[in-house]
mmCIF file of C-alpha atoms and ligand atoms in Angstrom:
data_model
loop_
_atom_site.group_PDB
_atom_site.id
_atom_site.type_symbol
_atom_site.label_atom_id
_atom_site.label_comp_id
_atom_site.label_asym_id
_atom_site.label_seq_id
_atom_site.Cartn_x
_atom_site.Cartn_y
_atom_site.Cartn_z
ATOM 1 C CA MET N 1 -29.459 -3.881 -11.521
ATOM 2 C CA VAL N 2 -26.427 -2.411 -8.708
ATOM 3 C CA HIS N 3 -25.869 -4.417 -5.304
ATOM 4 C CA ILE N 4 -25.503 -2.132 -2.645
ATOM 5 C CA ILE N 5 -23.256 -3.084 -0.403
ATOM 6 C CA ASP N 6 -24.767 -3.523 3.514
ATOM 7 C CA GLY N 7 -21.931 -2.403 5.529
ATOM 8 C CA ASN N 8 -24.210 -2.673 9.098
ATOM 9 C CA ALA N 9 -25.122 -6.099 8.197
ATOM 10 C CA VAL N 10 -21.941 -7.623 6.973
ATOM 11 C CA ALA N 11 -20.586 -5.898 11.025
ATOM 12 C CA ALA N 12 -24.160 -7.079 12.997
ATOM 13 C CA LEU N 13 -22.989 -10.782 11.487
ATOM 14 C CA LEU N 14 -19.357 -10.011 12.600
ATOM 15 C CA LYS N 15 -19.820 -8.832 16.097
ATOM 16 C CA GLU N 16 -22.181 -11.810 16.592
ATOM 17 C CA ASP N 17 -18.952 -14.120 15.806
ATOM 18 C CA LEU N 18 -17.217 -11.890 18.547
ATOM 19 C CA LYS N 19 -19.455 -12.675 21.047
ATOM 20 C CA SER N 20 -18.662 -16.219 21.300
ATOM 21 C CA LYS N 21 -14.770 -14.741 21.770
ATOM 22 C CA ILE N 22 -15.527 -12.547 24.335
ATOM 23 C CA ASP N 23 -18.033 -15.473 26.326
ATOM 24 C CA THR N 24 -14.134 -17.395 26.041
ATOM 25 C CA LEU N 25 -12.240 -15.168 27.644
ATOM 26 C CA ARG N 26 -14.904 -14.037 29.859
ATOM 27 C CA ASP N 27 -14.586 -17.852 30.752
ATOM 28 C CA SER N 28 -10.971 -17.263 31.743
ATOM 29 C CA GLY N 29 -11.965 -14.166 33.617
ATOM 30 C CA ILE N 30 -10.931 -11.737 31.499
ATOM 31 C CA THR N 31 -12.992 -8.940 29.453
ATOM 32 C CA PRO N 32 -11.677 -7.522 26.960
ATOM 33 C CA GLY N 33 -10.881 -3.660 27.604
ATOM 34 C CA LEU N 34 -10.753 -0.602 25.612
ATOM 35 C CA ALA N 35 -10.179 2.610 25.850
ATOM 36 C CA THR N 36 -10.432 5.825 23.704
ATOM 37 C CA VAL N 37 -8.202 9.427 24.050
ATOM 38 C CA LEU N 38 -10.127 11.919 22.930
ATOM 39 C CA MET N 39 -8.291 15.336 22.264
ATOM 40 C CA SER N 40 -9.965 17.297 20.382
ATOM 41 C CA GLU N 41 -13.094 19.631 19.807
ATOM 42 C CA ASP N 42 -14.026 18.256 16.518
ATOM 43 C CA PRO N 43 -17.840 16.820 16.579
ATOM 44 C CA ALA N 44 -17.310 14.137 13.756
ATOM 45 C CA SER N 45 -14.336 12.894 16.180
ATOM 46 C CA LYS N 46 -16.767 13.060 19.323
ATOM 47 C CA THR N 47 -19.125 11.217 17.764
ATOM 48 C CA TYR N 48 -16.743 8.350 16.343
ATOM 49 C CA VAL N 49 -15.695 7.992 20.026
ATOM 50 C CA SER N 50 -18.826 7.665 21.592
ATOM 51 C CA MET N 51 -20.263 5.057 18.977
ATOM 52 C CA LYS N 52 -16.979 3.348 19.667
ATOM 53 C CA GLN N 53 -17.698 3.115 23.409
ATOM 54 C CA ARG N 54 -21.121 2.069 22.619
ATOM 55 C CA ASP N 55 -19.984 -0.758 20.212
ATOM 56 C CA CYS N 56 -18.104 -1.179 23.229
ATOM 57 C CA GLU N 57 -21.067 -1.925 25.767
ATOM 58 C CA GLU N 58 -22.905 -3.675 23.320
ATOM 59 C CA LEU N 59 -20.626 -6.481 23.270
ATOM 60 C CA GLY N 60 -19.977 -7.007 27.069
ATOM 61 C CA MET N 61 -16.693 -5.029 26.541
ATOM 62 C CA ASN N 62 -15.013 -2.698 28.954
ATOM 63 C CA ALA N 63 -14.869 1.157 27.921
ATOM 64 C CA THR N 64 -12.801 4.031 29.073
ATOM 65 C CA ASP N 65 -13.487 7.192 27.750
ATOM 66 C CA ILE N 66 -10.263 9.336 28.261
ATOM 67 C CA VAL N 67 -10.495 13.177 26.934
ATOM 68 C CA LEU N 68 -7.598 15.701 27.109
ATOM 69 C CA ASP N 69 -7.678 19.350 26.952
ATOM 70 C CA PRO N 70 -6.586 19.727 23.110
ATOM 71 C CA THR N 71 -3.630 22.361 24.434
ATOM 72 C CA SER N 72 -2.296 19.481 26.717
ATOM 73 C CA SER N 73 1.316 19.171 26.070
ATOM 74 C CA PRO N 74 2.636 15.900 24.249
ATOM 75 C CA GLU N 75 4.472 15.350 27.883
ATOM 76 C CA GLU N 76 0.863 15.154 29.053
ATOM 77 C CA LEU N 77 -0.317 12.801 26.187
ATOM 78 C CA HIS N 78 2.693 10.738 26.761
ATOM 79 C CA SER N 79 1.831 10.548 30.666
ATOM 80 C CA THR N 80 -1.664 8.816 29.508
ATOM 81 C CA LEU N 81 0.116 6.592 27.282
ATOM 82 C CA ASP N 82 2.122 5.262 30.022
ATOM 83 C CA THR N 83 -0.366 4.603 32.573
ATOM 84 C CA LEU N 84 -2.490 3.055 29.657
ATOM 85 C CA ASN N 85 -0.160 0.883 28.915
ATOM 86 C CA SER N 86 0.346 -0.262 32.401
ATOM 87 C CA ASP N 87 -2.829 -1.409 33.128
ATOM 88 C CA PRO N 88 -3.792 -4.602 32.724
ATOM 89 C CA ASP N 89 -7.732 -4.298 32.109
ATOM 90 C CA ILE N 90 -6.905 -2.146 29.372
ATOM 91 C CA HIS N 91 -6.102 -4.260 26.572
ATOM 92 C CA GLY N 92 -6.096 -1.752 23.197
ATOM 93 C CA TYR N 93 -6.813 1.613 23.255
ATOM 94 C CA LEU N 94 -6.280 4.527 20.504
ATOM 95 C CA VAL N 95 -6.090 8.285 20.230
ATOM 96 C CA GLN N 96 -8.557 9.176 18.447
ATOM 97 C CA MET N 97 -7.121 11.107 15.120
ATOM 98 C CA PRO N 98 -6.512 13.605 13.715
ATOM 99 C CA ILE N 99 -5.220 15.471 17.056
ATOM 100 C CA PRO N 100 -4.101 18.972 17.402
ATOM 101 C CA SER N 101 -0.688 19.632 15.201
ATOM 102 C CA HIS N 102 1.346 20.980 18.009
ATOM 103 C CA ILE N 103 1.544 16.809 18.768
ATOM 104 C CA PRO N 104 4.555 15.250 17.108
ATOM 105 C CA GLU N 105 2.746 12.607 15.261
ATOM 106 C CA GLN N 106 5.451 9.978 14.794
ATOM 107 C CA GLU N 107 6.646 10.786 18.228
ATOM 108 C CA PHE N 108 3.426 9.493 20.218
ATOM 109 C CA LEU N 109 2.709 6.954 18.351
ATOM 110 C CA PHE N 110 5.958 5.356 19.564
ATOM 111 C CA HIS N 111 4.929 5.536 23.296
ATOM 112 C CA ILE N 112 2.084 3.631 22.531
ATOM 113 C CA ASP N 113 2.212 -0.095 23.743
ATOM 114 C CA PRO N 114 2.865 -2.371 20.351
ATOM 115 C CA LEU N 115 0.550 -4.918 21.822
ATOM 116 C CA LYS N 116 -1.886 -2.546 22.847
ATOM 117 C CA ASP N 117 -2.171 -0.299 19.341
ATOM 118 C CA VAL N 118 -5.429 -1.746 18.499
ATOM 119 C CA ASP N 119 -5.487 0.909 15.552
ATOM 120 C CA GLY N 120 -2.172 -0.870 14.230
ATOM 121 C CA PHE N 121 -0.253 2.690 13.505
ATOM 122 C CA HIS N 122 2.789 1.812 15.812
ATOM 123 C CA PRO N 123 5.851 1.991 13.019
ATOM 124 C CA GLU N 124 6.485 -1.812 15.024
ATOM 125 C CA ASN N 125 2.755 -3.354 13.743
ATOM 126 C CA VAL N 126 2.896 -1.118 10.489
ATOM 127 C CA GLY N 127 6.543 -3.028 9.590
ATOM 128 C CA LEU N 128 5.006 -6.577 10.679
ATOM 129 C CA LEU N 129 2.167 -5.415 8.627
ATOM 130 C CA VAL N 130 4.159 -4.520 5.338
ATOM 131 C CA SER N 131 6.656 -7.244 5.841
ATOM 132 C CA GLY N 132 3.662 -9.477 5.254
ATOM 133 C CA ASN N 133 3.024 -11.090 8.878
ATOM 134 C CA PRO N 134 0.122 -8.332 10.623
ATOM 135 C CA ARG N 135 -0.409 -7.967 14.178
ATOM 136 C CA TYR N 136 -3.436 -5.750 13.909
ATOM 137 C CA LYS N 137 -4.779 -5.103 10.948
ATOM 138 C CA PRO N 138 -5.591 -1.358 10.780
ATOM 139 C CA CYS N 139 -9.834 -1.332 10.962
ATOM 140 C CA THR N 140 -10.953 0.416 7.921
ATOM 141 C CA PRO N 141 -8.598 -1.597 5.405
ATOM 142 C CA HIS N 142 -9.611 -4.595 7.389
ATOM 143 C CA GLY N 143 -12.993 -3.994 7.384
ATOM 144 C CA ILE N 144 -13.242 -3.156 3.562
ATOM 145 C CA GLN N 145 -11.000 -6.681 3.102
ATOM 146 C CA LYS N 146 -13.812 -8.416 5.356
ATOM 147 C CA LEU N 147 -16.812 -6.288 2.861
ATOM 148 C CA LEU N 148 -15.381 -7.458 -0.133
ATOM 149 C CA GLU N 149 -15.377 -11.079 1.421
ATOM 150 C CA SER N 150 -18.747 -10.311 1.799
ATOM 151 C CA ILE N 151 -20.091 -9.855 -1.250
ATOM 152 C CA ASN N 152 -17.877 -13.021 -2.238
ATOM 153 C CA VAL N 153 -15.106 -10.539 -4.419
ATOM 154 C CA ASP N 154 -11.586 -12.131 -3.879
ATOM 155 C CA PRO N 155 -9.203 -9.201 -4.828
ATOM 156 C CA SER N 156 -6.444 -12.171 -6.431
ATOM 157 C CA GLY N 157 -5.541 -11.158 -9.549
ATOM 158 C CA LYS N 158 -7.861 -8.211 -9.594
ATOM 159 C CA ASP N 159 -6.456 -4.614 -10.247
ATOM 160 C CA ILE N 160 -7.638 -2.370 -7.532
ATOM 161 C CA VAL N 161 -6.954 1.295 -7.738
ATOM 162 C CA ILE N 162 -7.289 2.892 -4.378
ATOM 163 C CA VAL N 163 -7.737 6.618 -4.537
ATOM 164 C CA GLY N 164 -5.769 8.600 -1.180
ATOM 165 C CA ARG N 165 -2.413 7.719 -0.073
ATOM 166 C CA SER N 166 -3.003 8.122 4.079
ATOM 167 C CA ASN N 167 -1.155 6.502 6.825
ATOM 168 C CA ILE N 168 -4.245 4.925 8.395
ATOM 169 C CA VAL N 169 -6.022 4.151 5.007
ATOM 170 C CA GLY N 170 -4.338 3.952 1.623
ATOM 171 C CA LYS N 171 -1.078 2.756 2.575
ATOM 172 C CA PRO N 172 -1.888 0.171 4.831
ATOM 173 C CA LEU N 173 -4.787 -0.755 2.610
ATOM 174 C CA ALA N 174 -2.693 -1.426 -0.334
ATOM 175 C CA ASN N 175 -0.680 -3.460 1.580
ATOM 176 C CA LEU N 176 -3.543 -5.264 2.892
ATOM 177 C CA LEU N 177 -4.417 -5.854 -0.777
ATOM 178 C CA LEU N 178 -0.672 -7.075 -1.760
ATOM 179 C CA GLN N 179 -0.438 -9.974 0.705
ATOM 180 C CA LYS N 180 0.085 -12.978 -0.323
ATOM 181 C CA SER N 181 -2.277 -14.607 1.214
ATOM 182 C CA PRO N 182 -6.403 -15.063 1.395
ATOM 183 C CA GLY N 183 -8.190 -11.563 0.603
ATOM 184 C CA GLY N 184 -4.701 -10.121 -0.786
ATOM 185 C CA ASN N 185 -3.051 -11.020 -4.117
ATOM 186 C CA ALA N 186 -4.717 -8.292 -5.762
ATOM 187 C CA THR N 187 -2.646 -5.883 -8.761
ATOM 188 C CA VAL N 188 -2.759 -2.775 -6.951
ATOM 189 C CA THR N 189 -2.051 1.103 -7.832
ATOM 190 C CA LEU N 190 -2.245 3.667 -5.380
ATOM 191 C CA CYS N 191 -2.927 6.924 -6.190
ATOM 192 C CA HIS N 192 -2.562 10.871 -4.497
ATOM 193 C CA SER N 193 -3.481 14.527 -5.559
ATOM 194 C CA ARG N 194 0.064 14.513 -7.612
ATOM 195 C CA THR N 195 -0.989 11.428 -9.642
ATOM 196 C CA HIS N 196 -1.401 12.502 -13.707
ATOM 197 C CA ASN N 197 -4.735 10.537 -15.697
ATOM 198 C CA LEU N 198 -6.110 9.892 -12.804
ATOM 199 C CA ALA N 199 -9.490 9.001 -14.407
ATOM 200 C CA ASN N 200 -7.882 6.558 -17.087
ATOM 201 C CA LYS N 201 -6.146 4.423 -13.684
ATOM 202 C CA THR N 202 -10.006 4.028 -11.957
ATOM 203 C CA ARG N 203 -11.406 3.239 -15.493
ATOM 204 C CA GLU N 204 -8.804 0.587 -16.025
ATOM 205 C CA ALA N 205 -9.817 -0.893 -12.457
ATOM 206 C CA ASP N 206 -12.405 -3.921 -11.468
ATOM 207 C CA ILE N 207 -12.269 -2.258 -8.256
ATOM 208 C CA VAL N 208 -12.099 1.536 -6.805
ATOM 209 C CA ILE N 209 -11.830 2.495 -3.391
ATOM 210 C CA ALA N 210 -11.982 6.193 -2.494
ATOM 211 C CA ALA N 211 -10.413 7.310 0.438
ATOM 212 C CA ILE N 212 -9.989 11.454 -0.438
ATOM 213 C CA GLY N 213 -11.915 13.314 2.068
ATOM 214 C CA VAL N 214 -12.849 15.262 -0.773
ATOM 215 C CA PRO N 215 -17.495 15.048 -1.430
ATOM 216 C CA GLU N 216 -18.450 13.245 -4.395
ATOM 217 C CA PHE N 217 -15.096 13.509 -6.195
ATOM 218 C CA ILE N 218 -15.647 9.899 -8.079
ATOM 219 C CA THR N 219 -17.671 10.257 -10.879
ATOM 220 C CA GLY N 220 -19.527 7.497 -12.651
ATOM 221 C CA SER N 221 -17.592 8.761 -15.604
ATOM 222 C CA MET N 222 -14.099 7.636 -13.630
ATOM 223 C CA LEU N 223 -15.363 4.195 -13.598
ATOM 224 C CA SER N 224 -15.603 1.062 -16.030
ATOM 225 C CA ASP N 225 -18.975 -0.576 -16.171
ATOM 226 C CA GLY N 226 -19.673 -3.377 -13.522
ATOM 227 C CA ALA N 227 -16.764 -1.973 -11.252
ATOM 228 C CA ILE N 228 -16.875 -2.493 -7.872
ATOM 229 C CA VAL N 229 -16.780 0.631 -5.736
ATOM 230 C CA ILE N 230 -15.995 0.870 -1.848
ATOM 231 C CA ASP N 231 -16.222 4.628 -0.085
ATOM 232 C CA VAL N 232 -14.679 5.249 2.507
ATOM 233 C CA GLY N 233 -15.216 9.198 2.377
ATOM 234 C CA VAL N 234 -17.361 10.550 5.029
ATOM 235 C CA ASN N 235 -17.561 14.440 4.371
ATOM 236 C CA ARG N 236 -19.824 16.631 6.327
ATOM 237 C CA VAL N 237 -21.354 19.255 3.524
ATOM 238 C CA GLU N 238 -23.297 21.956 4.334
ATOM 239 C CA ASP N 239 -27.444 22.013 3.990
ATOM 240 C CA ASP N 240 -30.440 23.278 4.641
ATOM 241 C CA SER N 241 -31.487 20.813 7.125
ATOM 242 C CA GLU N 242 -32.222 21.030 11.088
ATOM 243 C CA LYS N 243 -28.788 19.125 11.626
ATOM 244 C CA GLY N 244 -26.931 21.836 9.096
ATOM 245 C CA TYR N 245 -25.467 19.233 7.121
ATOM 246 C CA ARG N 246 -25.915 15.917 5.072
ATOM 247 C CA LEU N 247 -23.002 12.808 5.094
ATOM 248 C CA ALA N 248 -21.562 12.611 1.368
ATOM 249 C CA GLY N 249 -18.709 10.222 0.831
ATOM 250 C CA ASP N 250 -15.859 10.272 -1.879
ATOM 251 C CA VAL N 251 -17.649 8.855 -4.702
ATOM 252 C CA GLU N 252 -20.801 10.657 -6.061
ATOM 253 C CA PHE N 253 -23.165 7.791 -5.757
ATOM 254 C CA ASP N 254 -25.765 8.780 -8.069
ATOM 255 C CA SER N 255 -23.733 8.348 -10.787
ATOM 256 C CA ALA N 256 -21.575 5.992 -9.749
ATOM 257 C CA SER N 257 -24.162 3.806 -8.851
ATOM 258 C CA LYS N 258 -25.407 3.337 -12.924
ATOM 259 C CA LYS N 259 -22.278 1.868 -13.753
ATOM 260 C CA ALA N 260 -20.994 -0.240 -10.419
ATOM 261 C CA LYS N 261 -21.901 -3.655 -9.761
ATOM 262 C CA ALA N 262 -21.901 -3.140 -6.435
ATOM 263 C CA ILE N 263 -21.382 0.056 -4.176
ATOM 264 C CA THR N 264 -20.616 0.935 -0.682
ATOM 265 C CA PRO N 265 -22.991 3.787 0.231
ATOM 266 C CA VAL N 266 -22.276 6.669 3.324
ATOM 267 C CA PRO N 267 -23.055 6.235 5.282
ATOM 268 C CA GLY N 268 -23.800 2.857 6.092
ATOM 269 C CA GLY N 269 -21.215 0.888 4.540
ATOM 270 C CA VAL N 270 -17.373 1.139 5.689
ATOM 271 C CA GLY N 271 -17.694 3.458 8.479
ATOM 272 C CA PRO N 272 -19.716 0.379 10.558
ATOM 273 C CA MET N 273 -17.119 -2.159 9.096
ATOM 274 C CA THR N 274 -14.346 -0.026 10.679
ATOM 275 C CA ARG N 275 -15.830 0.152 14.037
ATOM 276 C CA ALA N 276 -16.466 -4.060 14.219
ATOM 277 C CA MET N 277 -12.777 -4.147 13.052
ATOM 278 C CA LEU N 278 -11.650 -2.220 15.943
ATOM 279 C CA MET N 279 -13.658 -4.416 17.963
ATOM 280 C CA TYR N 280 -12.104 -7.698 16.168
ATOM 281 C CA ASN N 281 -8.856 -5.955 17.253
ATOM 282 C CA THR N 282 -9.487 -5.765 20.932
ATOM 283 C CA ILE N 283 -10.664 -8.886 21.211
ATOM 284 C CA HIS N 284 -7.298 -10.443 19.781
ATOM 285 C CA ALA N 285 -5.047 -8.006 21.845
ATOM 286 C CA ALA N 286 -6.858 -9.524 25.278
ATOM 287 C CA SER N 287 -6.162 -12.986 23.795
ATOM 288 C CA LEU N 288 -2.414 -12.154 23.055
ATOM 289 C CA GLN N 289 -2.125 -10.438 26.463
ATOM 290 C CA SER N 290 -3.669 -13.148 28.724
ATOM 291 C CA ASN N 291 -2.411 -16.303 26.612
ATOM 292 C CA ILE N 292 -5.730 -17.539 26.175
ATOM 293 C CA PRO N 293 -6.289 -18.686 21.867
ATOM 294 C CA LEU N 294 -9.130 -17.856 20.293
HETATM 295 P P1 LIG L 301 -6.143 11.746 4.327
HETATM 296 O O1 LIG L 301 -6.657 13.463 4.219
HETATM 297 O O2 LIG L 301 -4.870 11.749 4.709
HETATM 298 O O3 LIG L 301 -5.751 11.563 2.474
HETATM 299 C C1 LIG L 301 -6.717 11.716 1.439
HETATM 300 C C2 LIG L 301 -5.662 11.227 0.672
HETATM 301 O O4 LIG L 301 -6.729 12.078 -0.478
HETATM 302 C C3 LIG L 301 -4.294 11.962 0.219
HETATM 303 O O5 LIG L 301 -3.646 10.842 -0.097
HETATM 304 C C4 LIG L 301 -4.599 13.150 -0.921
HETATM 305 O O6 LIG L 301 -3.104 13.214 -1.896
HETATM 306 C C5 LIG L 301 -5.447 12.138 -1.624
HETATM 307 N N1 LIG L 301 -6.013 12.946 -2.734
HETATM 308 C C6 LIG L 301 -6.815 14.374 -2.175
HETATM 309 N N2 LIG L 301 -7.313 15.477 -3.372
HETATM 310 C C7 LIG L 301 -7.052 14.557 -3.875
HETATM 311 C C8 LIG L 301 -7.264 14.425 -5.801
HETATM 312 N N3 LIG L 301 -7.598 15.686 -6.058
HETATM 313 N N4 LIG L 301 -7.432 13.731 -6.264
HETATM 314 C C9 LIG L 301 -6.266 12.598 -6.064
HETATM 315 N N5 LIG L 301 -6.125 12.793 -4.682
HETATM 316 C C10 LIG L 301 -6.640 13.288 -3.323
HETATM 317 O O7 LIG L 301 -7.678 11.350 4.511
HETATM 318 P P2 LIG L 301 -7.888 10.074 5.449
HETATM 319 O O8 LIG L 301 -6.765 8.583 4.281
HETATM 320 O O9 LIG L 301 -7.768 10.566 6.798
HETATM 321 O O10 LIG L 301 -9.081 9.556 4.967
HETATM 322 C C11 LIG L 301 -10.072 9.911 3.852
HETATM 323 C C12 LIG L 301 -12.029 9.915 3.810
HETATM 324 O O11 LIG L 301 -11.894 9.080 4.540
HETATM 325 C C13 LIG L 301 -12.376 11.277 4.849
HETATM 326 O O12 LIG L 301 -13.257 11.644 4.127
HETATM 327 C C14 LIG L 301 -12.053 10.452 5.958
HETATM 328 O O13 LIG L 301 -12.858 11.562 6.566
HETATM 329 C C15 LIG L 301 -12.935 9.106 5.841
HETATM 330 N N6 LIG L 301 -12.196 7.710 6.848
HETATM 331 C C16 LIG L 301 -13.441 7.062 6.362
HETATM 332 C C17 LIG L 301 -13.385 6.092 7.717
HETATM 333 C C18 LIG L 301 -14.434 4.699 7.969
HETATM 334 O O14 LIG L 301 -14.260 4.290 9.018
HETATM 335 N N7 LIG L 301 -15.672 5.309 6.834
HETATM 336 C C19 LIG L 301 -11.757 5.959 8.466
HETATM 337 C C20 LIG L 301 -11.095 6.551 8.030
HETATM 338 C C21 LIG L 301 -11.226 7.791 7.446
HETATM 339 P P3 LIG L 301 -2.212 13.862 -1.233
HETATM 340 O O15 LIG L 301 -1.113 12.573 -0.339
HETATM 341 O O16 LIG L 301 -1.303 14.023 -2.131
HETATM 342 O O17 LIG L 301 -2.230 14.780 -0.027
#
């Protein structure tokens, strides 16, 4: 019988643990503060930002919601980031991805104060992660590591195939699972659109992690019996429902769940963990900036 990994339940436990850390900070006069910068009309991006704001409110953290016109110039975005960098009440912030194509990504990332970079995308934080000394673990990869831990699956020595090599999921996840530390020590194969014989690789894996952005791409026939399957994908697929769409992962749940030992659902798997790890990083950022150990 397949085990459906309940990301909402794991995230709720984690948030309970975070509350005591917030209390410790508050006892010293610090309330962790997160800002989100939205520069897009994309409905999914708007939803993600409002969920992050809601998480902060639920935990009693300060939340600041900045909305920039999608046509704003790179200079306007940089000036917003400079303001956030110098605001002592904002301990962490993120720019909701994707950003408009006229904004050069590598330029704006350099404008983020690395100590406030709770997404972990600033090149300094990427370098710290790759060199095995992460300051802020990127939220989705860290959430996946915690999900594996929650079902007592130790990546050490396991063959893990990640499909997708983006800077926000696939690459940092590969680095995290490779670390010579608890939650790491896996043998990682990182696949992408140029990978040959993908199904042969996924069929060899103990753990398959899909971060592709193509609905239901990974099917049961691509998995070994008893594989652990982590589905990162969140895709809106049009249908006749009132909303006009349904959410689908990158894994075909029905066929995959017949082969897998454990699998994350979409929604309710990786998504809630990503948000919980953002809260974790913001609290960690507040601790670092105020010199209050947690
Ligand atoms: P990107 O579009 O940045 O990357 C997709 C990756 O998938 C690329 O590396 C691409 O290869 C690879 N790919 C695309 N098509 C194929 C194919 N046919 N065969 C093999 N590999 C393929 O996506 P993201 O990493 O940003 O996001 C991936 C998914 O995860 C999306 O559905 C997104 O919405 C979701 N997501 C969910 C989060 C959550 O918290 N649940 C957080 C972040 C993302 P190549 O590099 O060669 O183009």
